[in-house]
């Protein structure tokens, strides 16, 4: 579903400013590229819910077709960016055979 331009998502230590395409975690500005941001906001919208690759692809894919394994590499980049900034309050967990979930404290 589309997000309102001025919408903010707040869940635990995460704040997503949709209109600015900005993610703040523990007060730190996370520098996600366009795809990483698109993926992250869908997880942040429903923390704890497991989203399949197919659901994510459907929600974020415009015209440039994304492959399953491309999604995996985006998740890998998001995780390494979280680790680099020492963000431990948020985890993106793979649920084997199902998809991905955003875990908060």
PDB file of C-alpha atoms in Angstrom:
ATOM      1  CA  UNK A   1       0.000   0.000   0.000  1.00  0.00           C
ATOM      2  CA  UNK A   2       1.344   3.489  -0.714  1.00  0.00           C
ATOM      3  CA  UNK A   3       2.621   5.637   2.118  1.00  0.00           C
ATOM      4  CA  UNK A   4       1.449   9.183   2.776  1.00  0.00           C
ATOM      5  CA  UNK A   5       4.132  11.700   1.830  1.00  0.00           C
ATOM      6  CA  UNK A   6       4.444  13.198   5.308  1.00  0.00           C
ATOM      7  CA  UNK A   7       4.024   9.923   7.155  1.00  0.00           C
ATOM      8  CA  UNK A   8       6.412   8.939   9.929  1.00  0.00           C
ATOM      9  CA  UNK A   9       6.840   5.401  11.146  1.00  0.00           C
ATOM     10  CA  UNK A  10       7.968   5.043  14.739  1.00  0.00           C
ATOM     11  CA  UNK A  11       8.635   1.679  16.300  1.00  0.00           C
ATOM     12  CA  UNK A  12      10.957   1.335  19.255  1.00  0.00           C
ATOM     13  CA  UNK A  13      14.315   2.897  18.402  1.00  0.00           C
ATOM     14  CA  UNK A  14      13.370   3.289  14.721  1.00  0.00           C
ATOM     15  CA  UNK A  15      11.990   6.439  13.111  1.00  0.00           C
ATOM     16  CA  UNK A  16      11.342   6.529   9.376  1.00  0.00           C
ATOM     17  CA  UNK A  17      10.620   9.893   7.770  1.00  0.00           C
ATOM     18  CA  UNK A  18       8.894   8.890   4.554  1.00  0.00           C
ATOM     19  CA  UNK A  19       8.965  12.275   2.824  1.00  0.00           C
ATOM     20  CA  UNK A  20      12.682  12.742   3.529  1.00  0.00           C
ATOM     21  CA  UNK A  21      13.451   9.080   2.770  1.00  0.00           C
ATOM     22  CA  UNK A  22      15.382   9.006   6.009  1.00  0.00           C
ATOM     23  CA  UNK A  23      15.807   6.264   8.611  1.00  0.00           C
ATOM     24  CA  UNK A  24      16.970   7.058  12.135  1.00  0.00           C
ATOM     25  CA  UNK A  25      17.879   4.251  14.532  1.00  0.00           C
ATOM     26  CA  UNK A  26      18.997   5.036  18.079  1.00  0.00           C
ATOM     27  CA  UNK A  27      19.317   8.641  16.897  1.00  0.00           C
ATOM     28  CA  UNK A  28      21.740   7.676  14.131  1.00  0.00           C
ATOM     29  CA  UNK A  29      21.037   8.543  10.519  1.00  0.00           C
ATOM     30  CA  UNK A  30      21.166   5.351   8.453  1.00  0.00           C
ATOM     31  CA  UNK A  31      22.297   5.828   4.885  1.00  0.00           C
ATOM     32  CA  UNK A  32      20.254   3.373   2.868  1.00  0.00           C
ATOM     33  CA  UNK A  33      20.101   3.445  -0.912  1.00  0.00           C
ATOM     34  CA  UNK A  34      16.736   3.636  -2.661  1.00  0.00           C
ATOM     35  CA  UNK A  35      16.067  -0.111  -2.646  1.00  0.00           C
ATOM     36  CA  UNK A  36      17.286  -0.629   0.913  1.00  0.00           C
ATOM     37  CA  UNK A  37      15.041   2.194   2.095  1.00  0.00           C
ATOM     38  CA  UNK A  38      12.033   0.766   0.225  1.00  0.00           C
ATOM     39  CA  UNK A  39      12.610  -2.654   1.753  1.00  0.00           C
ATOM     40  CA  UNK A  40      13.229  -1.303   5.249  1.00  0.00           C
ATOM     41  CA  UNK A  41      10.058   0.786   5.439  1.00  0.00           C
ATOM     42  CA  UNK A  42       7.894  -2.242   4.671  1.00  0.00           C
ATOM     43  CA  UNK A  43       9.519  -4.170   7.507  1.00  0.00           C
ATOM     44  CA  UNK A  44       9.306  -1.177   9.857  1.00  0.00           C
ATOM     45  CA  UNK A  45       5.606  -0.786   9.076  1.00  0.00           C
ATOM     46  CA  UNK A  46       4.947  -4.213  10.599  1.00  0.00           C
ATOM     47  CA  UNK A  47       7.723  -5.154  13.049  1.00  0.00           C
ATOM     48  CA  UNK A  48       7.595  -8.781  14.066  1.00  0.00           C
ATOM     49  CA  UNK A  49       5.626  -9.772  10.972  1.00  0.00           C
ATOM     50  CA  UNK A  50       7.361 -12.021   8.483  1.00  0.00           C
ATOM     51  CA  UNK A  51       7.283 -10.786   4.889  1.00  0.00           C
ATOM     52  CA  UNK A  52       8.170 -13.157   2.094  1.00  0.00           C
ATOM     53  CA  UNK A  53      10.506 -12.206  -0.736  1.00  0.00           C
ATOM     54  CA  UNK A  54       7.493 -12.274  -3.053  1.00  0.00           C
ATOM     55  CA  UNK A  55       5.541  -9.843  -0.853  1.00  0.00           C
ATOM     56  CA  UNK A  56       8.488  -7.465  -0.709  1.00  0.00           C
ATOM     57  CA  UNK A  57       9.123  -7.676  -4.439  1.00  0.00           C
ATOM     58  CA  UNK A  58       5.454  -6.975  -5.165  1.00  0.00           C
ATOM     59  CA  UNK A  59       5.435  -3.976  -2.828  1.00  0.00           C
ATOM     60  CA  UNK A  60       8.619  -2.316  -4.028  1.00  0.00           C
ATOM     61  CA  UNK A  61       9.025  -3.359  -7.645  1.00  0.00           C
ATOM     62  CA  UNK A  62       8.097  -0.703 -10.136  1.00  0.00           C
ATOM     63  CA  UNK A  63       9.250  -1.638 -13.609  1.00  0.00           C
ATOM     64  CA  UNK A  64      12.735  -2.968 -12.956  1.00  0.00           C
ATOM     65  CA  UNK A  65      12.184  -6.581 -12.083  1.00  0.00           C
ATOM     66  CA  UNK A  66      13.897  -7.685  -8.894  1.00  0.00           C
ATOM     67  CA  UNK A  67      15.063 -11.235  -8.475  1.00  0.00           C
ATOM     68  CA  UNK A  68      14.762 -13.230  -5.254  1.00  0.00           C
ATOM     69  CA  UNK A  69      18.518 -13.301  -4.716  1.00  0.00           C
ATOM     70  CA  UNK A  70      18.785  -9.555  -5.297  1.00  0.00           C
ATOM     71  CA  UNK A  71      16.504  -9.061  -2.291  1.00  0.00           C
ATOM     72  CA  UNK A  72      18.896 -11.233  -0.261  1.00  0.00           C
ATOM     73  CA  UNK A  73      21.834  -9.026  -1.199  1.00  0.00           C
ATOM     74  CA  UNK A  74      19.880  -5.883  -0.204  1.00  0.00           C
ATOM     75  CA  UNK A  75      19.233  -7.475   3.197  1.00  0.00           C
ATOM     76  CA  UNK A  76      22.902  -8.293   3.514  1.00  0.00           C
ATOM     77  CA  UNK A  77      23.787  -4.633   2.842  1.00  0.00           C
ATOM     78  CA  UNK A  78      21.191  -3.382   5.333  1.00  0.00           C
ATOM     79  CA  UNK A  79      22.548  -5.743   8.005  1.00  0.00           C
ATOM     80  CA  UNK A  80      26.144  -4.690   7.438  1.00  0.00           C
ATOM     81  CA  UNK A  81      25.154  -1.012   7.651  1.00  0.00           C
ATOM     82  CA  UNK A  82      23.399  -1.694  10.974  1.00  0.00           C
ATOM     83  CA  UNK A  83      26.470  -3.543  12.250  1.00  0.00           C
ATOM     84  CA  UNK A  84      28.836  -0.791  11.072  1.00  0.00           C
ATOM     85  CA  UNK A  85      26.891   1.771  13.121  1.00  0.00           C
ATOM     86  CA  UNK A  86      26.779  -0.601  16.114  1.00  0.00           C
ATOM     87  CA  UNK A  87      22.999  -0.713  16.050  1.00  0.00           C
ATOM     88  CA  UNK A  88      22.039  -3.624  18.273  1.00  0.00           C
ATOM     89  CA  UNK A  89      18.463  -2.609  19.084  1.00  0.00           C
ATOM     90  CA  UNK A  90      17.202  -3.678  15.658  1.00  0.00           C
ATOM     91  CA  UNK A  91      17.742  -6.971  13.893  1.00  0.00           C
ATOM     92  CA  UNK A  92      16.619  -8.203  10.524  1.00  0.00           C
ATOM     93  CA  UNK A  93      16.099 -11.914  10.833  1.00  0.00           C
ATOM     94  CA  UNK A  94      15.713 -14.462   8.064  1.00  0.00           C
ATOM     95  CA  UNK A  95      12.904 -16.929   8.663  1.00  0.00           C
ATOM     96  CA  UNK A  96      13.986 -19.985   6.730  1.00  0.00           C
ATOM     97  CA  UNK A  97      11.648 -20.835   3.870  1.00  0.00           C
ATOM     98  CA  UNK A  98       9.359 -17.912   4.669  1.00  0.00           C
ATOM     99  CA  UNK A  99      10.999 -14.495   4.452  1.00  0.00           C
ATOM    100  CA  UNK A 100      12.293 -11.675   6.635  1.00  0.00           C
ATOM    101  CA  UNK A 101      11.232  -9.904   9.793  1.00  0.00           C
ATOM    102  CA  UNK A 102      12.304  -6.797  11.702  1.00  0.00           C
ATOM    103  CA  UNK A 103      12.927  -7.559  15.358  1.00  0.00           C
ATOM    104  CA  UNK A 104      12.836  -4.863  18.005  1.00  0.00           C
ATOM    105  CA  UNK A 105      13.601  -5.042  21.731  1.00  0.00           C
TER     106      UNK A 105
END
